[in-house]
Amino acid sequence: MPETMGRFTSRRGLLFGTAAVGAGALLTGCTSNESKDEPAANDQPAADDKPGKQVTIGFAGPQADHGWLNAINDNAKSRAKKYSDVTLEITEGSNDTAAQIGQIETLINKKVDVLVVLPADGKALTQVGLKAMRANIPVINLDRIFNTPQAYRCWIGGDNYGMGLNAGHYIGEKLKDKPDATVIELAGLDNLELTKQRTQGFDDALKNYPNIKKVARQAAEFTVESGQAKMAQLLQAQPKFDALWNHDDDQGVGALRAIEQAGRDDFLMVGGAGALSAFQAIKQDDGVLKATVLYPPTMAASAIDLARALGQGNGVSGMAEFEIPASITLYSAVVDKTNVDQYMSTGFK
């Protein structure tokens, strides 16, 4: 595994649960509390939010043309505002790789202290990540990963495979006592690796439940319109099934419209991502949608926390190490009526 350049060489991975991200800033910087009479040890005290060294963070993401992406931008902005020692330089955002590269190069030329980048295309933007690292500007790579660890100091993102796995286990536990149960899947864009990972996780989970068979799968496009159209096709082709897993809550709005229009209520539905509309429907509990599996946009807030800690030369609260981790994979928690109130404030519109 290649090392990163210069002083940014920590490569240890870590798994965090999303429920820990929220008020109180889990990933705020820590300071050492060791005595001169004691040997150096990784015994950092709990962090606080007291102002420290001023840090300018450059943030570059894709165009916010989806509810989740808009929530990414909102989370980054609102988190930065919590810190009097953080200045956020945020770009307009673009799905054009050349335009986004130009925006990041502008931030590099401004000599920001740390970069947070959610690339429109991780492979295409790897070189500009390398350029920042070589300029001694550490990069927090958010969600869509660069081609090489040399292009970032820390990666933080969601778990697409884990989404499918946890959706499959939730449905499996609900149907484990039902003979010859059947499920269907409304996926996202099939040309995206994340869609394949979500499907693989779902299929792997179902292998634990021999009484359950997946009888249909249809790919949509992460939009309300495509969700409605593709769900209507599935309903017409499958007059009877026991559960549906939908990869994305935005396209799920359309899927629920198609379900209502068809007058169907004979199955349970699990969504994906964590939209506010899904949380509200789960809480109301008068339809087929019973749960959603998180792909939390709060990762952008955590990325700001990490960037602040990195810029101030600090570690992460609650961890013994002096440095921030090299990799953080957020947990894909299942939200249903038993815990929806806890997550309501994180729902995106």
Tab-separated table of C-alpha atoms in Angstrom:
chain	number	residue	atom	x	y	z
A	1	MET	CA	0.000	0.000	0.000
A	2	PRO	CA	1.564	3.316	-1.068
A	3	GLU	CA	2.459	5.857	1.555
A	4	THR	CA	1.275	9.432	1.394
A	5	MET	CA	3.788	12.192	0.950
A	6	GLY	CA	5.656	14.220	3.547
A	7	ARG	CA	4.240	14.267	7.034
A	8	PHE	CA	0.873	12.773	6.062
A	9	THR	CA	1.679	9.079	6.422
A	10	SER	CA	-0.932	7.557	8.758
A	11	ARG	CA	-2.775	4.767	6.920
A	12	ARG	CA	-4.796	3.003	9.606
A	13	GLY	CA	-8.486	2.367	8.806
A	14	LEU	CA	-11.400	2.794	11.233
A	15	LEU	CA	-15.124	2.107	11.382
A	16	PHE	CA	-17.365	4.726	13.008
A	17	GLY	CA	-21.103	4.636	13.690
A	18	THR	CA	-23.147	7.525	12.335
A	19	ALA	CA	-25.172	7.874	15.499
A	20	ALA	CA	-22.114	9.377	17.156
A	21	VAL	CA	-21.981	12.291	14.737
A	22	GLY	CA	-23.982	15.257	15.936
A	23	ALA	CA	-24.016	17.872	18.658
A	24	GLY	CA	-20.791	17.958	20.563
A	25	ALA	CA	-18.522	17.462	17.540
A	26	LEU	CA	-17.224	13.920	17.832
A	27	LEU	CA	-14.282	14.673	15.602
A	28	THR	CA	-13.063	17.879	17.207
A	29	GLY	CA	-9.379	18.277	17.895
A	30	CYS	CA	-7.626	17.000	21.021
A	31	THR	CA	-4.656	18.299	22.915
A	32	SER	CA	-2.130	16.284	24.891
A	33	ASN	CA	-2.254	16.482	28.695
A	34	GLU	CA	0.938	14.599	29.541
A	35	SER	CA	3.214	15.618	32.430
A	36	LYS	CA	6.872	16.419	31.905
A	37	ASP	CA	7.644	13.756	34.506
A	38	GLU	CA	5.878	11.028	32.528
A	39	PRO	CA	6.899	9.322	29.294
A	40	ALA	CA	4.991	10.265	26.143
A	41	ALA	CA	1.796	8.244	25.887
A	42	ASN	CA	-1.358	8.234	23.807
A	43	ASP	CA	-3.573	9.285	26.720
A	44	GLN	CA	-5.195	12.403	25.278
A	45	PRO	CA	-8.102	13.825	27.275
A	46	ALA	CA	-11.577	14.357	25.885
A	47	ALA	CA	-11.760	17.172	23.338
A	48	ASP	CA	-13.606	20.410	23.703
A	49	ASP	CA	-14.630	23.075	21.220
A	50	LYS	CA	-12.435	25.837	22.586
A	51	PRO	CA	-10.980	27.977	19.787
A	52	GLY	CA	-7.513	27.066	18.619
A	53	LYS	CA	-5.282	27.916	15.689
A	54	GLN	CA	-7.111	29.607	12.834
A	55	VAL	CA	-7.714	27.187	9.946
A	56	THR	CA	-8.879	27.976	6.420
A	57	ILE	CA	-10.675	25.012	4.879
A	58	GLY	CA	-11.346	24.813	1.152
A	59	PHE	CA	-14.472	22.827	0.254
A	60	ALA	CA	-15.152	21.579	-3.278
A	61	GLY	CA	-18.070	19.326	-4.157
A	62	PRO	CA	-20.175	18.476	-7.195
A	63	GLN	CA	-23.283	20.389	-8.215
A	64	ALA	CA	-26.063	19.963	-5.656
A	65	ASP	CA	-28.576	18.496	-8.111
A	66	HIS	CA	-29.851	15.835	-5.683
A	67	GLY	CA	-31.282	16.128	-2.183
A	68	TRP	CA	-28.371	14.218	-0.666
A	69	LEU	CA	-25.735	16.385	-2.378
A	70	ASN	CA	-27.491	19.550	-1.254
A	71	ALA	CA	-27.440	18.164	2.294
A	72	ILE	CA	-23.685	17.569	1.935
A	73	ASN	CA	-23.148	21.274	1.232
A	74	ASP	CA	-25.495	22.331	4.051
A	75	ASN	CA	-23.749	20.062	6.557
A	76	ALA	CA	-20.325	21.445	5.640
A	77	LYS	CA	-21.462	25.074	5.891
A	78	SER	CA	-23.355	24.690	9.152
A	79	ARG	CA	-20.519	22.762	10.811
A	80	ALA	CA	-17.925	25.362	9.828
A	81	LYS	CA	-20.090	28.105	11.347
A	82	LYS	CA	-19.860	26.397	14.732
A	83	TYR	CA	-16.140	27.151	14.938
A	84	SER	CA	-14.808	30.680	15.427
A	85	ASP	CA	-11.379	29.412	14.359
A	86	VAL	CA	-12.541	28.060	10.969
A	87	THR	CA	-12.862	29.988	7.712
A	88	LEU	CA	-14.634	28.031	4.956
A	89	GLU	CA	-13.827	28.741	1.321
A	90	ILE	CA	-16.546	26.896	-0.606
A	91	THR	CA	-16.778	26.530	-4.379
A	92	GLU	CA	-19.939	26.736	-6.443
A	93	GLY	CA	-19.783	23.026	-7.270
A	94	SER	CA	-19.871	21.385	-10.676
A	95	ASN	CA	-20.477	17.993	-12.283
A	96	ASP	CA	-18.042	18.958	-15.045
A	97	THR	CA	-14.699	17.464	-14.034
A	98	ALA	CA	-12.645	20.144	-15.766
A	99	ALA	CA	-14.597	22.882	-13.989
A	100	GLN	CA	-14.216	21.202	-10.613
A	101	ILE	CA	-10.497	20.717	-11.157
A	102	GLY	CA	-10.239	24.431	-11.895
A	103	GLN	CA	-12.130	25.281	-8.711
A	104	ILE	CA	-9.819	23.084	-6.620
A	105	GLU	CA	-6.728	24.584	-8.267
A	106	THR	CA	-8.044	28.026	-7.289
A	107	LEU	CA	-8.258	26.866	-3.670
A	108	ILE	CA	-4.713	25.472	-3.906
A	109	ASN	CA	-3.480	28.823	-5.236
A	110	LYS	CA	-5.195	30.565	-2.315
A	111	LYS	CA	-3.039	28.371	-0.058
A	112	VAL	CA	-5.898	27.087	2.088
A	113	ASP	CA	-4.712	25.057	5.068
A	114	VAL	CA	-6.762	21.936	4.322
A	115	LEU	CA	-8.934	20.804	1.409
A	116	VAL	CA	-12.184	18.844	1.668
A	117	VAL	CA	-13.107	17.394	-1.724
A	118	LEU	CA	-16.132	15.381	-2.798
A	119	PRO	CA	-15.164	14.708	-6.412
A	120	ALA	CA	-17.762	14.460	-9.149
A	121	ASP	CA	-15.514	11.661	-10.443
A	122	GLY	CA	-12.865	10.263	-8.108
A	123	LYS	CA	-10.704	8.825	-10.881
A	124	ALA	CA	-10.764	12.001	-12.966
A	125	LEU	CA	-9.863	14.240	-10.022
A	126	THR	CA	-7.069	12.112	-8.585
A	127	GLN	CA	-4.345	14.257	-10.149
A	128	VAL	CA	-5.590	17.472	-8.568
A	129	GLY	CA	-5.716	15.690	-5.214
A	130	LEU	CA	-2.078	14.709	-5.728
A	131	LYS	CA	-1.277	18.308	-6.667
A	132	ALA	CA	-2.703	19.573	-3.380
A	133	MET	CA	-0.866	16.971	-1.320
A	134	ARG	CA	2.417	17.817	-3.070
A	135	ALA	CA	1.783	21.464	-2.197
A	136	ASN	CA	1.603	20.389	1.476
A	137	ILE	CA	-2.157	20.994	1.592
A	138	PRO	CA	-3.654	17.860	3.157
A	139	VAL	CA	-6.838	16.570	1.522
A	140	ILE	CA	-9.896	15.102	3.196
A	141	ASN	CA	-11.382	12.948	0.415
A	142	LEU	CA	-15.132	12.841	0.958
A	143	ASP	CA	-17.129	9.784	-0.173
A	144	ARG	CA	-16.159	9.265	-3.849
A	145	ILE	CA	-12.634	8.011	-3.503
A	146	PHE	CA	-9.544	9.012	-5.458
A	147	ASN	CA	-7.609	6.311	-7.314
A	148	THR	CA	-4.633	6.388	-4.964
A	149	PRO	CA	-4.203	6.984	-1.215
A	150	GLN	CA	-1.375	9.355	-2.156
A	151	ALA	CA	-4.045	11.858	-3.267
A	152	TYR	CA	-5.571	12.234	0.193
A	153	ARG	CA	-4.603	12.295	3.857
A	154	CYS	CA	-7.916	10.905	5.070
A	155	TRP	CA	-10.931	9.372	3.347
A	156	ILE	CA	-14.363	9.539	4.982
A	157	GLY	CA	-17.497	8.177	3.395
A	158	GLY	CA	-20.470	5.884	3.445
A	159	ASP	CA	-20.758	2.130	3.131
A	160	ASN	CA	-22.706	1.140	0.019
A	161	TYR	CA	-22.191	-2.570	0.557
A	162	GLY	CA	-23.252	-2.112	4.177
A	163	MET	CA	-26.465	-0.384	3.053
A	164	GLY	CA	-27.477	-3.439	1.068
A	165	LEU	CA	-26.336	-5.809	3.790
A	166	ASN	CA	-28.335	-4.081	6.520
A	167	ALA	CA	-31.410	-3.655	4.304
A	168	GLY	CA	-31.269	-7.370	3.517
A	169	HIS	CA	-30.904	-8.376	7.155
A	170	TYR	CA	-33.766	-6.101	8.228
A	171	ILE	CA	-36.087	-7.588	5.610
A	172	GLY	CA	-34.770	-11.067	6.337
A	173	GLU	CA	-35.601	-10.812	10.029
A	174	LYS	CA	-39.106	-9.566	9.227
A	175	LEU	CA	-39.755	-12.459	6.823
A	176	LYS	CA	-37.693	-15.282	8.344
A	177	ASP	CA	-40.756	-17.180	9.533
A	178	LYS	CA	-42.740	-16.792	6.308
A	179	PRO	CA	-42.482	-19.793	3.945
A	180	ASP	CA	-41.554	-19.011	0.330
A	181	ALA	CA	-41.223	-15.269	0.914
A	182	THR	CA	-40.360	-13.091	-2.092
A	183	VAL	CA	-38.652	-9.718	-2.378
A	184	ILE	CA	-37.976	-7.224	-5.154
A	185	GLU	CA	-35.343	-4.511	-5.541
A	186	LEU	CA	-35.551	-1.001	-6.979
A	187	ALA	CA	-31.903	-0.144	-7.599
A	188	GLY	CA	-30.153	3.053	-8.652
A	189	LEU	CA	-28.081	3.718	-11.757
A	190	ASP	CA	-26.551	0.430	-12.839
A	191	ASN	CA	-23.471	2.050	-14.386
A	192	LEU	CA	-22.349	3.238	-10.927
A	193	GLU	CA	-20.147	1.042	-8.756
A	194	LEU	CA	-22.106	2.108	-5.671
A	195	THR	CA	-25.277	0.565	-7.124
A	196	LYS	CA	-23.493	-2.733	-7.707
A	197	GLN	CA	-22.176	-2.664	-4.132
A	198	ARG	CA	-25.635	-2.030	-2.682
A	199	THR	CA	-27.080	-4.922	-4.676
A	200	GLN	CA	-24.219	-7.235	-3.696
A	201	GLY	CA	-24.680	-6.471	-0.021
A	202	PHE	CA	-28.421	-7.101	-0.294
A	203	ASP	CA	-27.915	-10.407	-2.104
A	204	ASP	CA	-25.293	-11.536	0.421
A	205	ALA	CA	-27.623	-10.792	3.338
A	206	LEU	CA	-30.474	-12.758	1.757
A	207	LYS	CA	-28.245	-15.840	1.580
A	208	ASN	CA	-28.782	-16.128	5.343
A	209	TYR	CA	-32.523	-16.628	4.808
A	210	PRO	CA	-33.168	-19.691	2.625
A	211	ASN	CA	-36.924	-19.111	2.738
A	212	ILE	CA	-36.576	-15.774	0.895
A	213	LYS	CA	-36.130	-15.400	-2.865
A	214	LYS	CA	-35.505	-12.221	-4.844
A	215	VAL	CA	-37.846	-12.418	-7.818
A	216	ALA	CA	-37.304	-9.065	-9.572
A	217	ARG	CA	-34.908	-6.148	-9.835
A	218	GLN	CA	-35.284	-2.889	-11.736
A	219	ALA	CA	-32.748	-0.063	-12.041
A	220	ALA	CA	-33.951	3.542	-11.701
A	221	GLU	CA	-31.952	6.794	-11.876
A	222	PHE	CA	-32.041	8.314	-8.374
A	223	THR	CA	-34.849	10.673	-9.405
A	224	VAL	CA	-38.503	10.929	-8.351
A	225	GLU	CA	-39.651	10.489	-11.937
A	226	SER	CA	-37.595	7.374	-12.604
A	227	GLY	CA	-38.607	5.894	-9.265
A	228	GLN	CA	-42.276	6.280	-10.116
A	229	ALA	CA	-41.927	4.863	-13.633
A	230	LYS	CA	-39.769	1.874	-12.700
A	231	MET	CA	-41.833	1.046	-9.621
A	232	ALA	CA	-44.991	1.047	-11.732
A	233	GLN	CA	-43.329	-1.496	-14.034
A	234	LEU	CA	-42.338	-3.689	-11.095
A	235	LEU	CA	-45.838	-3.592	-9.625
A	236	GLN	CA	-47.360	-4.590	-12.926
A	237	ALA	CA	-44.909	-7.456	-13.404
A	238	GLN	CA	-45.128	-8.691	-9.779
A	239	PRO	CA	-48.719	-8.956	-8.567
A	240	LYS	CA	-47.561	-10.420	-5.254
A	241	PHE	CA	-44.386	-10.062	-3.158
A	242	ASP	CA	-43.527	-9.547	0.484
A	243	ALA	CA	-40.867	-6.827	0.600
A	244	LEU	CA	-39.201	-4.132	-1.491
A	245	TRP	CA	-35.795	-2.578	-1.035
A	246	ASN	CA	-35.385	0.789	-2.727
A	247	HIS	CA	-31.801	2.091	-2.963
A	248	ASP	CA	-32.578	5.792	-2.657
A	249	ASP	CA	-35.147	7.841	-0.761
A	250	ASP	CA	-35.365	10.524	-3.473
A	251	GLN	CA	-36.457	7.998	-6.092
A	252	GLY	CA	-38.497	6.435	-3.299
A	253	VAL	CA	-40.830	9.451	-3.361
A	254	GLY	CA	-41.774	8.418	-6.883
A	255	ALA	CA	-41.935	4.756	-5.943
A	256	LEU	CA	-44.418	5.527	-3.160
A	257	ARG	CA	-46.567	7.480	-5.620
A	258	ALA	CA	-46.705	4.464	-7.936
A	259	ILE	CA	-47.534	2.180	-4.995
A	260	GLU	CA	-50.351	4.478	-3.862
A	261	GLN	CA	-51.721	4.772	-7.412
A	262	ALA	CA	-51.751	0.975	-7.680
A	263	GLY	CA	-53.549	0.673	-4.347
A	264	ARG	CA	-50.948	-1.743	-2.993
A	265	ASP	CA	-50.274	-2.184	0.712
A	266	ASP	CA	-49.510	-5.907	0.900
A	267	PHE	CA	-45.723	-5.655	1.434
A	268	LEU	CA	-43.124	-3.780	3.470
A	269	MET	CA	-40.667	-1.313	1.966
A	270	VAL	CA	-37.166	-0.361	3.084
A	271	GLY	CA	-35.589	2.807	1.659
A	272	GLY	CA	-32.053	4.103	1.452
A	273	ALA	CA	-30.057	7.251	2.351
A	274	GLY	CA	-32.104	8.985	5.064
A	275	ALA	CA	-34.381	11.646	3.562
A	276	LEU	CA	-36.602	13.672	5.863
A	277	SER	CA	-39.678	12.589	3.900
A	278	ALA	CA	-38.769	8.949	4.555
A	279	PHE	CA	-38.303	9.591	8.277
A	280	GLN	CA	-41.678	11.335	8.434
A	281	ALA	CA	-43.429	8.469	6.634
A	282	ILE	CA	-41.770	5.922	8.928
A	283	LYS	CA	-42.879	7.871	12.004
A	284	GLN	CA	-46.434	8.221	10.699
A	285	ASP	CA	-46.469	4.440	10.057
A	286	ASP	CA	-49.584	4.327	7.891
A	287	GLY	CA	-48.009	3.057	4.660
A	288	VAL	CA	-45.659	0.411	3.283
A	289	LEU	CA	-42.432	2.281	4.119
A	290	LYS	CA	-41.227	0.839	7.414
A	291	ALA	CA	-37.492	1.632	7.458
A	292	THR	CA	-34.618	3.289	5.628
A	293	VAL	CA	-30.919	2.464	5.657
A	294	LEU	CA	-28.638	5.468	6.151
A	295	TYR	CA	-26.033	6.891	3.833
A	296	PRO	CA	-25.497	9.915	6.071
A	297	PRO	CA	-24.782	13.361	4.598
A	298	THR	CA	-23.498	14.243	8.083
A	299	MET	CA	-20.205	12.887	6.717
A	300	ALA	CA	-19.591	16.427	5.371
A	301	ALA	CA	-19.856	17.859	8.891
A	302	SER	CA	-17.443	15.207	10.110
A	303	ALA	CA	-15.096	16.069	7.242
A	304	ILE	CA	-15.005	19.673	8.494
A	305	ASP	CA	-14.210	18.395	12.000
A	306	LEU	CA	-11.399	16.264	10.600
A	307	ALA	CA	-10.046	19.132	8.512
A	308	ARG	CA	-10.060	21.447	11.532
A	309	ALA	CA	-8.241	18.875	13.670
A	310	LEU	CA	-5.740	18.256	10.887
A	311	GLY	CA	-5.113	21.971	10.370
A	312	GLN	CA	-4.501	22.425	14.087
A	313	GLY	CA	-2.251	19.378	14.338
A	314	ASN	CA	-4.660	17.523	16.618
A	315	GLY	CA	-6.110	14.056	16.800
A	316	VAL	CA	-9.670	12.801	17.234
A	317	SER	CA	-11.665	12.912	20.442
A	318	GLY	CA	-12.108	9.514	22.036
A	319	MET	CA	-9.102	7.963	20.291
A	320	ALA	CA	-5.652	7.374	21.737
A	321	GLU	CA	-3.692	8.260	18.603
A	322	PHE	CA	-2.196	11.715	18.132
A	323	GLU	CA	-3.261	11.842	14.456
A	324	ILE	CA	-6.603	11.620	12.701
A	325	PRO	CA	-7.246	8.234	11.026
A	326	ALA	CA	-6.448	7.535	7.382
A	327	SER	CA	-9.892	6.120	6.650
A	328	ILE	CA	-13.351	6.354	8.224
A	329	THR	CA	-16.273	4.301	6.930
A	330	LEU	CA	-19.601	5.426	8.343
A	331	TYR	CA	-22.084	2.822	9.507
A	332	SER	CA	-25.308	2.298	7.535
A	333	ALA	CA	-27.751	2.276	10.423
A	334	VAL	CA	-31.324	1.086	9.916
A	335	VAL	CA	-33.917	3.665	10.948
A	336	ASP	CA	-37.431	2.442	11.723
A	337	LYS	CA	-40.214	3.559	14.051
A	338	THR	CA	-38.220	2.461	17.114
A	339	ASN	CA	-35.434	5.020	16.582
A	340	VAL	CA	-36.659	7.504	13.968
A	341	ASP	CA	-36.938	10.377	16.450
A	342	GLN	CA	-33.207	10.118	17.138
A	343	TYR	CA	-32.365	10.627	13.464
A	344	MET	CA	-35.081	13.079	12.443
A	345	SER	CA	-32.804	16.116	12.686
A	346	THR	CA	-30.351	14.550	10.191
A	347	GLY	CA	-32.947	13.984	7.467
A	348	PHE	CA	-32.334	15.818	4.208
A	349	LYS	CA	-34.945	17.451	1.983
